[in-house]
Structure formats: structure tokens, C-alpha cells
Amino acid sequence: GLQAPFHCATAPYWDSIRLCNVHASWLGINPDHPTWDYRDDQFAEIKAVVDQFPRTVFGGDFNAKSPDAPDNAHAWVWPQGLYSQGPGTEGYQECDQTGTSRTGRPTHGSGVKIDYLFSSETRRWCAVADSVYSDHHVVIESVAVG
């Protein structure tokens, strides 16, 4: 949908882990069709790409509330198996995810979470902090590699 960026690179220094950056479209991005939502297709395509690699970390601005956010009328954009429902379940664990709840701290100045870091690797820690340079917060994840 509308050429939203999704880029990946392999980090050979870290045992060839695949690193990907996301910037998904938002609802209403197409002025000719403001009710069209491209995120479901974009998220499904992202999942299809990252599923090809045994080790991956991917994230960025998904422009979507988490599927478990209260009153989220757009939870349907998240494909099954992308966002894990906790350890031992299908999908990728999100940096700020605790247990089975697919939520986390707000990552945007509007007070909602729309930025995510997902990984197939074991999470060591996750940080979310304000930024003076953006309306988005900084999200940093440390994962065990090597």
C-alpha cells in the first residue's frame, strides 16, 4: 500500500540475524480513498518476509494500536502469528510486552502505542523514553545474540 518503507539487512557480526525497519501506512493516507486501510496487507507482507529467517528483529512505526488495546476497532489489521500472545505462543514477542497482554507503554506523544520492536530472540531488556526530536518515543531493545 502506497510504497510504505520496509527494509531489511543481515548483520553477519551478530550470527547473521536479520534486522528490519517498518514504517506502515496510516488509515486515511490515500486522499482518493480515505477509508481504505492498507495496514492489514502490509502487516501480512511483513510477517511473510520475517518468517523466512530463523533469527530476526524488526520494528518501527506500525501506525496501529496494539491488538489488545481497549476499544481498538482496528485490531483486525494484525495477522494471526505476528504479535505473540506470550512466551510459548505463535508469533514474535514485542519489546515492551509483559506476559500474554499485547500492550505496552505509549510510544507516541498522543499517549498511544504505535511503535513496536519484535524479535525471535531472547529479550534482555526494553526501554521506552521521550525524545525531543520526534513526536514518537525512543524504543530500545537488547536481545541475546551470539
C-alpha positions as YAML, in Angstrom:
chain: A
units: angstrom
residues:
- id: 1
  name: GLY
  ca: [0.00, 0.00, 0.00]
- id: 2
  name: LEU
  ca: [1.43, 3.29, -1.19]
- id: 3
  name: GLN
  ca: [5.07, 2.22, -1.06]
- id: 4
  name: ALA
  ca: [5.45, 2.37, 2.72]
- id: 5
  name: PRO
  ca: [9.09, 1.58, 3.62]
- id: 6
  name: PHE
  ca: [10.12, -1.84, 4.89]
- id: 7
  name: HIS
  ca: [13.84, -2.52, 4.74]
- id: 8
  name: CYS
  ca: [15.90, -5.46, 6.00]
- id: 9
  name: ALA
  ca: [19.60, -6.16, 6.36]
- id: 10
  name: THR
  ca: [21.61, -9.10, 7.65]
- id: 11
  name: ALA
  ca: [24.06, -8.48, 10.49]
- id: 12
  name: PRO
  ca: [26.83, -11.07, 9.97]
- id: 13
  name: TYR
  ca: [28.71, -9.87, 13.06]
- id: 14
  name: TRP
  ca: [25.75, -10.98, 15.19]
- id: 15
  name: ASP
  ca: [25.38, -14.50, 13.79]
- id: 16
  name: SER
  ca: [23.55, -13.29, 10.66]
- id: 17
  name: ILE
  ca: [20.48, -12.03, 12.49]
- id: 18
  name: ARG
  ca: [18.03, -10.29, 10.13]
- id: 19
  name: LEU
  ca: [17.20, -6.68, 11.12]
- id: 20
  name: CYS
  ca: [14.19, -4.92, 9.58]
- id: 21
  name: ASN
  ca: [12.70, -1.43, 9.86]
- id: 22
  name: VAL
  ca: [8.98, -0.70, 9.41]
- id: 23
  name: HIS
  ca: [7.05, 2.46, 8.61]
- id: 24
  name: ALA
  ca: [3.49, 1.37, 7.88]
- id: 25
  name: SER
  ca: [0.75, 3.48, 6.34]
- id: 26
  name: TRP
  ca: [-1.93, 5.06, 8.49]
- id: 27
  name: LEU
  ca: [-5.66, 4.92, 7.99]
- id: 28
  name: GLY
  ca: [-6.63, 7.69, 5.56]
- id: 29
  name: ILE
  ca: [-3.22, 8.02, 3.89]
- id: 30
  name: ASN
  ca: [-4.76, 7.77, 0.40]
- id: 31
  name: PRO
  ca: [-6.71, 11.01, -0.22]
- id: 32
  name: ASP
  ca: [-8.61, 9.37, -3.10]
- id: 33
  name: HIS
  ca: [-9.78, 6.56, -0.81]
- id: 34
  name: PRO
  ca: [-9.57, 7.82, 2.80]
- id: 35
  name: THR
  ca: [-11.43, 4.80, 4.22]
- id: 36
  name: TRP
  ca: [-9.06, 2.24, 2.71]
- id: 37
  name: ASP
  ca: [-6.76, 0.59, 5.23]
- id: 38
  name: TYR
  ca: [-3.51, -0.85, 3.90]
- id: 39
  name: ARG
  ca: [-2.08, -1.96, 7.25]
- id: 40
  name: ASP
  ca: [-3.54, -5.48, 7.19]
- id: 41
  name: ASP
  ca: [-1.87, -6.18, 3.85]
- id: 42
  name: GLN
  ca: [1.37, -4.52, 4.96]
- id: 43
  name: PHE
  ca: [1.50, -6.46, 8.25]
- id: 44
  name: ALA
  ca: [0.80, -9.75, 6.46]
- id: 45
  name: GLU
  ca: [3.59, -9.00, 3.99]
- id: 46
  name: ILE
  ca: [5.97, -8.08, 6.82]
- id: 47
  name: LYS
  ca: [5.16, -11.38, 8.55]
- id: 48
  name: ALA
  ca: [5.73, -13.31, 5.31]
- id: 49
  name: VAL
  ca: [9.18, -11.73, 4.95]
- id: 50
  name: VAL
  ca: [10.41, -12.08, 8.55]
- id: 51
  name: ASP
  ca: [9.09, -15.65, 8.79]
- id: 52
  name: GLN
  ca: [11.69, -16.62, 6.16]
- id: 53
  name: PHE
  ca: [14.55, -16.01, 8.58]
- id: 54
  name: PRO
  ca: [15.37, -18.17, 11.62]
- id: 55
  name: ARG
  ca: [16.60, -15.16, 13.62]
- id: 56
  name: THR
  ca: [15.13, -11.70, 13.28]
- id: 57
  name: VAL
  ca: [14.49, -8.38, 14.99]
- id: 58
  name: PHE
  ca: [12.07, -5.99, 13.32]
- id: 59
  name: GLY
  ca: [10.19, -2.89, 14.30]
- id: 60
  name: GLY
  ca: [9.34, 0.73, 13.81]
- id: 61
  name: ASP
  ca: [6.24, 2.84, 13.30]
- id: 62
  name: PHE
  ca: [3.35, 0.46, 12.65]
- id: 63
  name: ASN
  ca: [0.77, 3.29, 12.89]
- id: 64
  name: ALA
  ca: [-1.61, 0.92, 14.68]
- id: 65
  name: LYS
  ca: [-2.71, 0.42, 18.26]
- id: 66
  name: SER
  ca: [-1.86, -2.95, 19.73]
- id: 67
  name: PRO
  ca: [-4.49, -5.63, 19.12]
- id: 68
  name: ASP
  ca: [-5.30, -5.82, 22.86]
- id: 69
  name: ALA
  ca: [-5.67, -2.05, 23.33]
- id: 70
  name: PRO
  ca: [-9.08, -1.18, 24.82]
- id: 71
  name: ASP
  ca: [-11.73, -0.19, 22.26]
- id: 72
  name: ASN
  ca: [-9.42, -0.88, 19.30]
- id: 73
  name: ALA
  ca: [-11.75, -1.06, 16.30]
- id: 74
  name: HIS
  ca: [-8.77, -1.84, 14.06]
- id: 75
  name: ALA
  ca: [-7.34, -4.87, 15.88]
- id: 76
  name: TRP
  ca: [-8.18, -6.89, 12.76]
- id: 77
  name: VAL
  ca: [-5.17, -5.40, 10.90]
- id: 78
  name: TRP
  ca: [-2.82, -7.61, 12.95]
- id: 79
  name: PRO
  ca: [-2.47, -11.03, 11.26]
- id: 80
  name: GLN
  ca: [-2.51, -14.20, 13.32]
- id: 81
  name: GLY
  ca: [1.02, -15.22, 14.27]
- id: 82
  name: LEU
  ca: [2.70, -11.82, 14.02]
- id: 83
  name: TYR
  ca: [2.20, -10.48, 17.56]
- id: 84
  name: SER
  ca: [2.79, -13.25, 20.12]
- id: 85
  name: GLN
  ca: [0.31, -13.73, 22.94]
- id: 86
  name: GLY
  ca: [3.15, -14.54, 25.31]
- id: 87
  name: PRO
  ca: [6.04, -16.95, 25.72]
- id: 88
  name: GLY
  ca: [5.49, -20.28, 24.00]
- id: 89
  name: THR
  ca: [2.79, -18.97, 21.66]
- id: 90
  name: GLU
  ca: [2.90, -18.36, 17.92]
- id: 91
  name: GLY
  ca: [4.40, -15.08, 16.76]
- id: 92
  name: TYR
  ca: [7.05, -12.63, 17.84]
- id: 93
  name: GLN
  ca: [7.41, -11.23, 21.35]
- id: 94
  name: GLU
  ca: [7.25, -7.44, 21.43]
- id: 95
  name: CYS
  ca: [9.93, -5.48, 23.30]
- id: 96
  name: ASP
  ca: [7.57, -3.95, 25.90]
- id: 97
  name: GLN
  ca: [5.21, -6.93, 26.15]
- id: 98
  name: THR
  ca: [4.54, -8.42, 29.58]
- id: 99
  name: GLY
  ca: [3.04, -11.90, 29.76]
- id: 100
  name: THR
  ca: [0.11, -12.58, 27.47]
- id: 101
  name: SER
  ca: [-1.07, -8.98, 27.12]
- id: 102
  name: ARG
  ca: [-0.24, -7.47, 23.74]
- id: 103
  name: THR
  ca: [0.08, -3.92, 25.04]
- id: 104
  name: GLY
  ca: [2.85, -1.75, 26.42]
- id: 105
  name: ARG
  ca: [3.83, 1.78, 27.29]
- id: 106
  name: PRO
  ca: [2.75, 4.63, 24.99]
- id: 107
  name: THR
  ca: [5.26, 5.33, 22.22]
- id: 108
  name: HIS
  ca: [3.64, 8.41, 20.69]
- id: 109
  name: GLY
  ca: [3.01, 11.91, 22.00]
- id: 110
  name: SER
  ca: [-0.73, 11.30, 21.67]
- id: 111
  name: GLY
  ca: [-0.47, 8.75, 24.51]
- id: 112
  name: VAL
  ca: [-0.90, 5.58, 22.44]
- id: 113
  name: LYS
  ca: [1.42, 2.75, 21.46]
- id: 114
  name: ILE
  ca: [2.03, 2.61, 17.70]
- id: 115
  name: ASP
  ca: [5.76, 1.79, 17.65]
- id: 116
  name: TYR
  ca: [6.93, -1.78, 18.19]
- id: 117
  name: LEU
  ca: [10.09, -3.89, 18.29]
- id: 118
  name: PHE
  ca: [9.54, -7.60, 17.71]
- id: 119
  name: SER
  ca: [12.10, -10.38, 17.92]
- id: 120
  name: SER
  ca: [12.59, -14.10, 17.62]
- id: 121
  name: GLU
  ca: [15.49, -13.73, 20.06]
- id: 122
  name: THR
  ca: [15.52, -13.76, 23.86]
- id: 123
  name: ARG
  ca: [14.83, -10.29, 25.23]
- id: 124
  name: ARG
  ca: [17.25, -8.98, 27.85]
- id: 125
  name: TRP
  ca: [15.64, -5.60, 28.41]
- id: 126
  name: CYS
  ca: [13.44, -2.95, 26.79]
- id: 127
  name: ALA
  ca: [13.42, 0.84, 27.25]
- id: 128
  name: VAL
  ca: [10.89, 3.46, 26.15]
- id: 129
  name: ALA
  ca: [11.79, 7.13, 26.57]
- id: 130
  name: ASP
  ca: [10.69, 10.56, 25.37]
- id: 131
  name: SER
  ca: [12.55, 12.24, 22.52]
- id: 132
  name: VAL
  ca: [12.99, 15.96, 21.94]
- id: 133
  name: TYR
  ca: [13.45, 15.22, 18.22]
- id: 134
  name: SER
  ca: [10.17, 13.47, 17.43]
- id: 135
  name: ASP
  ca: [6.54, 13.03, 18.43]
- id: 136
  name: HIS
  ca: [7.45, 9.34, 18.79]
- id: 137
  name: HIS
  ca: [9.29, 7.98, 21.82]
- id: 138
  name: VAL
  ca: [12.57, 6.12, 21.57]
- id: 139
  name: VAL
  ca: [12.19, 2.34, 21.90]
- id: 140
  name: ILE
  ca: [15.34, 0.29, 22.54]
- id: 141
  name: GLU
  ca: [15.56, -3.47, 22.94]
- id: 142
  name: SER
  ca: [18.52, -5.58, 23.96]
- id: 143
  name: VAL
  ca: [18.40, -9.19, 22.83]
- id: 144
  name: ALA
  ca: [20.74, -12.11, 23.44]
- id: 145
  name: VAL
  ca: [22.77, -12.88, 20.31]
- id: 146
  name: GLY
  ca: [25.93, -14.83, 19.68]
...
